[in-house]
Tab-separated table of C-alpha atoms in Angstrom:
chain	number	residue	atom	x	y	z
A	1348	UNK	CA	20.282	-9.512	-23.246
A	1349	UNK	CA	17.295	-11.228	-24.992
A	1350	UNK	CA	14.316	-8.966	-25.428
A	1351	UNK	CA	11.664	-11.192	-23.546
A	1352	UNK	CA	13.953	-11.863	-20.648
A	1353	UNK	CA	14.761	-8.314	-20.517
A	1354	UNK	CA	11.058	-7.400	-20.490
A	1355	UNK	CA	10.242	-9.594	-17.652
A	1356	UNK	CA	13.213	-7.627	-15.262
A	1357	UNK	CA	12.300	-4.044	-16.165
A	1358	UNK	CA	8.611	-4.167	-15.240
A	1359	UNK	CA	10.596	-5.505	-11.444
A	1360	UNK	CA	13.260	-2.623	-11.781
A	1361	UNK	CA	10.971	0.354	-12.490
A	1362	UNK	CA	8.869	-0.979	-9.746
A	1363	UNK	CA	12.106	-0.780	-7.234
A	1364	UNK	CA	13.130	2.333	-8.800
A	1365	UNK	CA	9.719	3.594	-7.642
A	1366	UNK	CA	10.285	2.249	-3.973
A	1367	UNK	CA	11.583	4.809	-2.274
A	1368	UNK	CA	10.817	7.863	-3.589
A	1369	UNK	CA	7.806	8.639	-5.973
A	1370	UNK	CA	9.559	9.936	-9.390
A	1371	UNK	CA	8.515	10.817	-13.205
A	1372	UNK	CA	9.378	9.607	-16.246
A	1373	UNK	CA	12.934	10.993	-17.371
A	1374	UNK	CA	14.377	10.119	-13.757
A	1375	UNK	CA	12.941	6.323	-13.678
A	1376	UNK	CA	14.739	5.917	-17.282
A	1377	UNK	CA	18.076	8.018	-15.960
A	1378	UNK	CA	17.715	5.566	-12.367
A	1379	UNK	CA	16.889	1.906	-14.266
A	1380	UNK	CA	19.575	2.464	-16.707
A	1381	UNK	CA	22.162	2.227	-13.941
A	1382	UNK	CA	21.521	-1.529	-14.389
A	1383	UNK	CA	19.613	-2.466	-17.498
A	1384	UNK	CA	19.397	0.063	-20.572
A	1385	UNK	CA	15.776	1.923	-20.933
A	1386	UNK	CA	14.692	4.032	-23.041
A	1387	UNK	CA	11.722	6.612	-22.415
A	1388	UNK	CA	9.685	4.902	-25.513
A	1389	UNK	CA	10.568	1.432	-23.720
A	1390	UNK	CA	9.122	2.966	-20.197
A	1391	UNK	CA	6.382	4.406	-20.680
A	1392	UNK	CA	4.175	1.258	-22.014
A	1393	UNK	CA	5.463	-0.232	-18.918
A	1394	UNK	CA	4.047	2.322	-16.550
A	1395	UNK	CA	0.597	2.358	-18.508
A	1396	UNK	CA	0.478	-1.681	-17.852
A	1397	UNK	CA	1.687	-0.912	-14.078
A	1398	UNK	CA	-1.313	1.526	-13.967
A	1399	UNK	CA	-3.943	-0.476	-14.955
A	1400	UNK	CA	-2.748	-3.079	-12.864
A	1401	UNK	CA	-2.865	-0.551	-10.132
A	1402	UNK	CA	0.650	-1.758	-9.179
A	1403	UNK	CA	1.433	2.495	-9.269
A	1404	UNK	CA	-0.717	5.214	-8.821
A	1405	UNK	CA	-0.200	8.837	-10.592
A	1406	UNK	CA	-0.603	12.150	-10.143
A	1407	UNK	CA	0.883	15.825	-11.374
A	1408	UNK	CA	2.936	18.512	-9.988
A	1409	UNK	CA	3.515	22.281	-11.468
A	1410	UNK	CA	7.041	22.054	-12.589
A	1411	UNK	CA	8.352	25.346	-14.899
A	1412	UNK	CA	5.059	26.607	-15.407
A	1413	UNK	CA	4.312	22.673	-16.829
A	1414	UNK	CA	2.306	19.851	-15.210
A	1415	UNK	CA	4.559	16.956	-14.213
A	1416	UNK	CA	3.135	13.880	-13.902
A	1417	UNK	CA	4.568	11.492	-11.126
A	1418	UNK	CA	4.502	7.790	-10.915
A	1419	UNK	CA	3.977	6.642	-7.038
A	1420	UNK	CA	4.391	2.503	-6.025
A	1421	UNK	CA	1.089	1.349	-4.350
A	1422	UNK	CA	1.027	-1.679	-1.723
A	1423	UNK	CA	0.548	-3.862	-4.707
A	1424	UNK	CA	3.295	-3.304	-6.487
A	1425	UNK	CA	5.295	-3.446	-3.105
A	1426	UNK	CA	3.967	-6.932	-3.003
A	1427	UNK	CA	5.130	-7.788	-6.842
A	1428	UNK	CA	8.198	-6.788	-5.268
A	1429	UNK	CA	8.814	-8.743	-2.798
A	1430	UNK	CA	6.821	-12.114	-5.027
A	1431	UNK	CA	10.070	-11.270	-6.888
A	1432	UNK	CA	12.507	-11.356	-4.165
A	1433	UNK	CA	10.805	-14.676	-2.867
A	1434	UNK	CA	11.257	-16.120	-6.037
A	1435	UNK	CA	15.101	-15.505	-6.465
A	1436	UNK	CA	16.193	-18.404	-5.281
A	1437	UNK	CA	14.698	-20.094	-7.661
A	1438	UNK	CA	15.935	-17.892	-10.451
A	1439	UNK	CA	19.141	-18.368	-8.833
A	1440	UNK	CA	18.945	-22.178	-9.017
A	1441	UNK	CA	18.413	-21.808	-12.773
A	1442	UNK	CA	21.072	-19.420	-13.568
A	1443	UNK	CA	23.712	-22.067	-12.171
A	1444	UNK	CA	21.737	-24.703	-14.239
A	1445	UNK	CA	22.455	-22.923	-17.418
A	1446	UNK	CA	25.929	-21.887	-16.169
A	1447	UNK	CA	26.732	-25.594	-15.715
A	1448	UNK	CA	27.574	-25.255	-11.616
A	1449	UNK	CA	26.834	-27.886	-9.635
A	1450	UNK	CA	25.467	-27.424	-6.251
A	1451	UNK	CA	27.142	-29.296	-3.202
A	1452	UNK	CA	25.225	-32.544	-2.315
């Protein structure tokens, strides 16, 4: 997949990996590549950006004697979510442009 249009999807798939259940690093990058490959020096710029855009909030758990830091989705990055899902049609619509399918008239 081209770098730039894979960079646009991961910020939305670490976001949705974060939906459900608050999670840290190694797990996002274990969940996300079930669709799109990640890798742990790809994700964590991402979650910095998602930070400071306050689209996830963090905070740190003891784990094996170690502090583990957790990433948690705020209502803002709920609402890039579902921007994204609103917008799918759209991206749909250009998919079957490039595929070369025609829609019915």
């Amino acid at each position: 997949m081209d770098a730039q249009l894979k960079k646009g999807f991961l910020e939305f798939c670490v976001l949705a990996a974060l939906k459900d259940a608050d999670s840290y690093g190694y797990q996002i990058v274990k969940d996300v590549s079930t669709c799109i490959e990640i890798s742990e020096s790809t994700l964590y710029p991402i979650l910095k950006r998602l930070e400071t855009s306050q689209q996830v909030s963090t905070y740190s758990v003891e784990h094996n004697s170690r502090l583990r830091k957790y990433y948690q989705i705020t209502d803002k990055g709920i609402g890039q979510i579902n921007r994204f899902l609103e917008d799918w049609d759209e991206i749909e619509k250009i998919y079957k442009f490039i595929k070369g399918d025609k829609e019915d008239e």
